Tab-separated table of C-alpha atoms in Angstrom:
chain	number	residue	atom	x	y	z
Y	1	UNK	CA	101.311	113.036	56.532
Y	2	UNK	CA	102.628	112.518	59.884
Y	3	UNK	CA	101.959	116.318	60.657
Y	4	UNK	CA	97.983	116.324	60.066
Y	5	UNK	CA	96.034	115.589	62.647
Y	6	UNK	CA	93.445	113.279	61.268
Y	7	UNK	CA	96.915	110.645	61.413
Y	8	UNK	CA	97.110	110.817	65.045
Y	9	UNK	CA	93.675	109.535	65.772
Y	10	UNK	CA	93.674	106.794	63.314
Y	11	UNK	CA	96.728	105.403	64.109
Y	12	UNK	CA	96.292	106.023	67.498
Y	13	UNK	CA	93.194	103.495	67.669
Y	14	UNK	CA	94.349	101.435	64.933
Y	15	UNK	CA	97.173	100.562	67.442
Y	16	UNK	CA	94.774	100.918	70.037
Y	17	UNK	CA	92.732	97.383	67.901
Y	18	UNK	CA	96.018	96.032	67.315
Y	19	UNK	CA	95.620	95.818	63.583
Y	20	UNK	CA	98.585	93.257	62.900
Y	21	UNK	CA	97.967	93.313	59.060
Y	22	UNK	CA	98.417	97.124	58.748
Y	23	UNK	CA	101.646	98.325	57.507
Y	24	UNK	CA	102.312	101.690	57.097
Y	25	UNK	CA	105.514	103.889	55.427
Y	26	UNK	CA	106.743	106.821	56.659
Y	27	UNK	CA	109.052	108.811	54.137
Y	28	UNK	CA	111.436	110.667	56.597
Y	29	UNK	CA	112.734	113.102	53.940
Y	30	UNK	CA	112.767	115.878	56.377
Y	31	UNK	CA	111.229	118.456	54.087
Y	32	UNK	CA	107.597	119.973	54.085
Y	33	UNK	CA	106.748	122.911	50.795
Y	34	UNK	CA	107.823	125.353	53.050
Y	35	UNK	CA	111.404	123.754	53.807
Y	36	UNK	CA	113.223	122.119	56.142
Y	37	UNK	CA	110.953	120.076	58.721
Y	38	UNK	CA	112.364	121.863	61.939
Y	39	UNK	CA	110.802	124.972	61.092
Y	40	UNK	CA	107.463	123.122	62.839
Y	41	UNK	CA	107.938	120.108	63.373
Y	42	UNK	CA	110.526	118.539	65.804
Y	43	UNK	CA	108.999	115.315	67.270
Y	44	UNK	CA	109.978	111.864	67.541
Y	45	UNK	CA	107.962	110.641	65.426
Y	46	UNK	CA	108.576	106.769	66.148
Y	47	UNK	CA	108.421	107.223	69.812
Y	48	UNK	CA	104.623	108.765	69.158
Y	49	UNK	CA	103.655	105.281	67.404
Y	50	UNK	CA	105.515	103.355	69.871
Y	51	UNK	CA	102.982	104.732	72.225
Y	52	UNK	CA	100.384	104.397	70.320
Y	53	UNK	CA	101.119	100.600	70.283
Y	54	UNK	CA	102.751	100.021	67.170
Y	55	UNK	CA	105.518	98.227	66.503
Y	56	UNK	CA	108.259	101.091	64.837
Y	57	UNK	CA	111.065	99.530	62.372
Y	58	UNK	CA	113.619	102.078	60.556
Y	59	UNK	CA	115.124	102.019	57.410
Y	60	UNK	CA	118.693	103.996	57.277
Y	61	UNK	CA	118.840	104.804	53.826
Y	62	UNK	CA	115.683	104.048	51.601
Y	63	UNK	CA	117.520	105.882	48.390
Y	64	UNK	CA	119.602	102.775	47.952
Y	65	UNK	CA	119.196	99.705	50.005
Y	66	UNK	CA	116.115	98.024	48.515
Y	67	UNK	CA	116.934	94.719	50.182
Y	68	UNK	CA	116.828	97.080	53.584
Y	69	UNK	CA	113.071	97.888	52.482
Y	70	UNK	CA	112.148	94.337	52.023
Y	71	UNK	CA	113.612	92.632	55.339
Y	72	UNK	CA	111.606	95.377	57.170
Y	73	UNK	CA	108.570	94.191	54.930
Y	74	UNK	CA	108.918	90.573	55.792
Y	75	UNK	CA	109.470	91.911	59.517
Y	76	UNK	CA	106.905	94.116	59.773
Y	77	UNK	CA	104.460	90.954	58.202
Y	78	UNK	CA	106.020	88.859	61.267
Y	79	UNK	CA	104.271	91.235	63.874
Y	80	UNK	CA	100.691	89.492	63.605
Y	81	UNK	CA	99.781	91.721	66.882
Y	82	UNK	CA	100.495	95.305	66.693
Y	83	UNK	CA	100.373	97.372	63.048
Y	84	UNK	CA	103.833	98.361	62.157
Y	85	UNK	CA	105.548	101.765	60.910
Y	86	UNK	CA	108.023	101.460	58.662
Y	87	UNK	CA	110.283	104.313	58.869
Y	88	UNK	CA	112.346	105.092	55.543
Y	89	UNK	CA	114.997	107.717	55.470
Y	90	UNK	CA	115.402	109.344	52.174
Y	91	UNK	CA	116.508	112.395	50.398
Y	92	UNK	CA	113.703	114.048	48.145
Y	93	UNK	CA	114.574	114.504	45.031
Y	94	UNK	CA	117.831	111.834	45.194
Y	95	UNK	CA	120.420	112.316	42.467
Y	96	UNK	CA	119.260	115.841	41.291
Y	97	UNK	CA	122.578	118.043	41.521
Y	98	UNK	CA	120.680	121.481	42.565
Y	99	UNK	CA	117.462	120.727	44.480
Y	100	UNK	CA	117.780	117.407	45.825
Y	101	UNK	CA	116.760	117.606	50.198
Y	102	UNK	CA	115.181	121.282	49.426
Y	103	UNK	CA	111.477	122.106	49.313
Y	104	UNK	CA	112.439	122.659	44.994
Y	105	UNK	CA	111.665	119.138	44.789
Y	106	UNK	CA	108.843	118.706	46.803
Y	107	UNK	CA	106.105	120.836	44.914
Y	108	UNK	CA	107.250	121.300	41.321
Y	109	UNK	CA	108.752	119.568	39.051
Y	110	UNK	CA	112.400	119.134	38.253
Y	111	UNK	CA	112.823	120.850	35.275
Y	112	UNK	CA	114.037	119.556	31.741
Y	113	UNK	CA	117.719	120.511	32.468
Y	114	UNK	CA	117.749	119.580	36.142
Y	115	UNK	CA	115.957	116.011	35.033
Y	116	UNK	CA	118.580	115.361	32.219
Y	117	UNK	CA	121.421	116.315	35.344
Y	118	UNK	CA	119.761	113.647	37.712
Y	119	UNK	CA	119.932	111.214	35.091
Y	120	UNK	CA	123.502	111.515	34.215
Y	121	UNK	CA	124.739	111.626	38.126
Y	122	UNK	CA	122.305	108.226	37.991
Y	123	UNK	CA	123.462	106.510	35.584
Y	124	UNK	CA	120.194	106.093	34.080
Y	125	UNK	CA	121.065	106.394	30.233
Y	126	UNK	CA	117.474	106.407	29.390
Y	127	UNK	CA	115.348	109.529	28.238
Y	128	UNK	CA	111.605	110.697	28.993
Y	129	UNK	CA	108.973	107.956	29.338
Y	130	UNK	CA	111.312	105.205	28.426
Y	131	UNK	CA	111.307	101.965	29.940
Y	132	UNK	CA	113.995	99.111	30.283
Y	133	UNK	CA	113.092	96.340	28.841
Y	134	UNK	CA	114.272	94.670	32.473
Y	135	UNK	CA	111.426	96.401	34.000
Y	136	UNK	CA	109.002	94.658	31.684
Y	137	UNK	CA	110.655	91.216	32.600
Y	138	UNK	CA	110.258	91.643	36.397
Y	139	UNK	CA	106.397	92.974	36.165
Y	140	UNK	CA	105.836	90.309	33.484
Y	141	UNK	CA	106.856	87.546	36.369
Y	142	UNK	CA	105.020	88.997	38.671
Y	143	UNK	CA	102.016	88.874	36.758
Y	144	UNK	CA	102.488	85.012	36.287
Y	145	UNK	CA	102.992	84.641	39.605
Y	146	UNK	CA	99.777	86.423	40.270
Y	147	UNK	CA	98.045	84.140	37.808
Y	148	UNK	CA	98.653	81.205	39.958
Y	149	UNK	CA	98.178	82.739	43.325
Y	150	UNK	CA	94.653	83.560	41.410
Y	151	UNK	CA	93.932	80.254	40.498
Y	152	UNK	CA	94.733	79.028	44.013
Y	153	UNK	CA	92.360	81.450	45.451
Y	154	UNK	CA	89.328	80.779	43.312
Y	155	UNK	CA	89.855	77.144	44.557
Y	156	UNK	CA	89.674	78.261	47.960
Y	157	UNK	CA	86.821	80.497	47.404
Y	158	UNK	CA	84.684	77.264	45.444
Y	159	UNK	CA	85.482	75.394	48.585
Y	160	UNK	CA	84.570	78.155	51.168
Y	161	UNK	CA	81.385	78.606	49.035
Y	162	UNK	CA	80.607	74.817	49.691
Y	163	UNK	CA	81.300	74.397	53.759
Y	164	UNK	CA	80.265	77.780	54.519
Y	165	UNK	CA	77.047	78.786	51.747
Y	166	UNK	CA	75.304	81.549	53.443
Y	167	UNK	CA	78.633	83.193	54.890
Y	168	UNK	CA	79.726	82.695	51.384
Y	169	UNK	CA	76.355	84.308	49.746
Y	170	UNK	CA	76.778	87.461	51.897
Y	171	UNK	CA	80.764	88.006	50.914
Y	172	UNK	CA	79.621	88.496	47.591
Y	173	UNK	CA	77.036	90.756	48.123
Y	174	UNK	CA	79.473	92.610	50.269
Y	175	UNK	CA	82.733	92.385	48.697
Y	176	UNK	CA	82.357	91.270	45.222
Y	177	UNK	CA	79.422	92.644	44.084
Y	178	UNK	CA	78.730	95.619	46.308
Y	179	UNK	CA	75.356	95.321	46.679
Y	180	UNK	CA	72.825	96.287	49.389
Y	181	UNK	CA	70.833	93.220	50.591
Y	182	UNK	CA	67.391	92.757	49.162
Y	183	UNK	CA	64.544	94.798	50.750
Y	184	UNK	CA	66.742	97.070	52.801
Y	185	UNK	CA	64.526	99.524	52.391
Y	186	UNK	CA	61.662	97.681	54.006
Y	187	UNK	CA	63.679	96.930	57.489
Y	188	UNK	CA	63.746	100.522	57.872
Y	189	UNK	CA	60.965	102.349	60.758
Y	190	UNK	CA	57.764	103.532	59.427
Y	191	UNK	CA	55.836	107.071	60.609
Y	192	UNK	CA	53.517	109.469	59.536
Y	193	UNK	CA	52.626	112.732	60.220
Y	194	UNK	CA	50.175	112.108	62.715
Y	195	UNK	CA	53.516	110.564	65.197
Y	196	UNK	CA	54.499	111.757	67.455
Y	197	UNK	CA	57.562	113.865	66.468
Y	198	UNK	CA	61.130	112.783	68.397
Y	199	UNK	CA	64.742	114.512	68.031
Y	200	UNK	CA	66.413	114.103	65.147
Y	201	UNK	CA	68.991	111.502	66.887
Y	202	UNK	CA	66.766	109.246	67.646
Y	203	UNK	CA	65.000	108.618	64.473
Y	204	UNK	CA	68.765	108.406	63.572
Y	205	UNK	CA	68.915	105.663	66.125
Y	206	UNK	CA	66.077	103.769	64.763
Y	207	UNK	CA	67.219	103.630	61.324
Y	208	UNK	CA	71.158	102.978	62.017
Y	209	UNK	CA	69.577	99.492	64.354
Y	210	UNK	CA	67.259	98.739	61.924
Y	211	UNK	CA	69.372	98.348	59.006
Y	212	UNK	CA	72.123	96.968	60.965
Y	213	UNK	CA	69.942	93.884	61.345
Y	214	UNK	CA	70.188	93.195	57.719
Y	215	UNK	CA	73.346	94.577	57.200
Y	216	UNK	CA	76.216	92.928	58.623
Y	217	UNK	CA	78.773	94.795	57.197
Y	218	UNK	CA	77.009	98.242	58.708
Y	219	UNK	CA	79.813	99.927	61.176
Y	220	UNK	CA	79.321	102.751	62.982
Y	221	UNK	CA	81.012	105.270	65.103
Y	222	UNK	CA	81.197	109.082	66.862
Y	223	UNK	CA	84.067	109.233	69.001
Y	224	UNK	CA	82.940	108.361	72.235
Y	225	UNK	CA	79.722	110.116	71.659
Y	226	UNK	CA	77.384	107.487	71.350
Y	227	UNK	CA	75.115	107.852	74.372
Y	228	UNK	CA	74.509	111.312	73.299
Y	229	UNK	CA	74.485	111.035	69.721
Y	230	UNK	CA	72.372	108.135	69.784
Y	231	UNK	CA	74.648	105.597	67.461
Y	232	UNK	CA	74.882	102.254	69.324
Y	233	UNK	CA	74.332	99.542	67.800
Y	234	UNK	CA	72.315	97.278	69.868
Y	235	UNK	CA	72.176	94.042	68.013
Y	236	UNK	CA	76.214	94.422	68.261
Y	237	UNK	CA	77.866	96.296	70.743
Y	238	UNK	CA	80.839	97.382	70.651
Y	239	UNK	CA	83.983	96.797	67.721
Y	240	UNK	CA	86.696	95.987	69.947
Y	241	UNK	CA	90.118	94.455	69.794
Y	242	UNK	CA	89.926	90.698	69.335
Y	243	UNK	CA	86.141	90.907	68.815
Y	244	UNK	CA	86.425	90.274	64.819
């Protein structure tokens, strides 16, 4: 939601790292569960993410013109550089006769009556939980086309696994299997009682640079705290744009 907080910090350092393969959708329906946007919320909403270094492309009317959608899909996959916002104006609840662009259809449902309206001023001559046999057909060919795209893919991955075997070994561990590496547990700092006892932080320290020398895929942050908060990593540095 483009009104929480939590988005403005992301976004703003996701532009900030230039995340090129990050492609977000904003649903500019105008209406919050109270009603009507303006009562709180005014902004310019793709002028914010312009600043925040992202590139900003705008769909006029995301009810109807799907072909709209996907040009600004391909366009947005042409920006290698920046992420990109894809803004899509819409009404909530299109096609319902009494609560479409009103809060009624943003946090309940419809109604049997109201949903049997929307589908006649549709079109859509089908009832509850039925499905055109056309949408079959078009998820059907996608699936075969995601068949070969997987077949492709495990012949890159045999060849990756053969130039490139310990990179290889550790992207399963990581991202296939999800594993911790083997004895983890013994990289990490030993004490007794008899130490001599140290803030919290910086047995914090210890551990976080310990394990990240056995675990590559460790990342770490505190927003600009680190000095104080003891979470640099030393065998790394820092993540920064064009560094990965």
């Amino acid at each position: 939601c483009m009104q929480e907080g939590i988005s403005h910090e992301s976004c703003s350092y996701a532009g900030h790292l230039g995340l090129g393969k990050l492609i977000a959708f904003y649903d500019d329906n105008g209406i919050t569960i109270d009603g009507h946007t303006d009562l709180s919320f005014t902004e310019d909403v793709g002028k914010r993410y312009e600043a925040y270094g992202w590139q900003v492309l705008t769909v006029a009317d995301g009810n109807t013109d799907v072909d709209a959608i996907r040009k600004a899909i391909k366009d947005a996959k042409a920006c290698k550089n920046k992420p990109t916002l894809i803004k899509v104006k819409t009404i909530i609840g299109y096609g319902s006769p009494n609560k479409a662009d009103s809060h009624d259809a943003h946090g309940a449902p419809l109604g049997k009556d109201e949903a049997q309206l929307t589908r006649n001023q549709l079109g859509w001559k089908y009832g509850e939980f039925e499905v055109p046999q056309s949408v079959y057909d078009v998820f059907r060919a996608h699936a075969a086309e995601g068949a070969k795209k997987q077949v492709a893919w495990n012949a890159l991955w045999s060849e990756y696994q053969q130039k490139q075997p310990e990179l290889a070994k550790q992207f399963q561990r990581i991202a296939v299997d999800k594993k911790l590496p083997e004895g983890w547990v013994d990289a990490l700092p030993k004490c007794t009682p008899d130490d001599k006892g140290k803030a919290t932080r910086l047995w914090s320290q210890d551990c976080l640079n310990a394990l990240a020398n056995v675990m590559p895929e460790l990342v770490g942050g505190s927003a600009d705290l680190a000095p104080s908060n003891m979470t640099l990593m030393k065998c790394t540095g820092d993540f920064l744009k064009e560094s990965y």
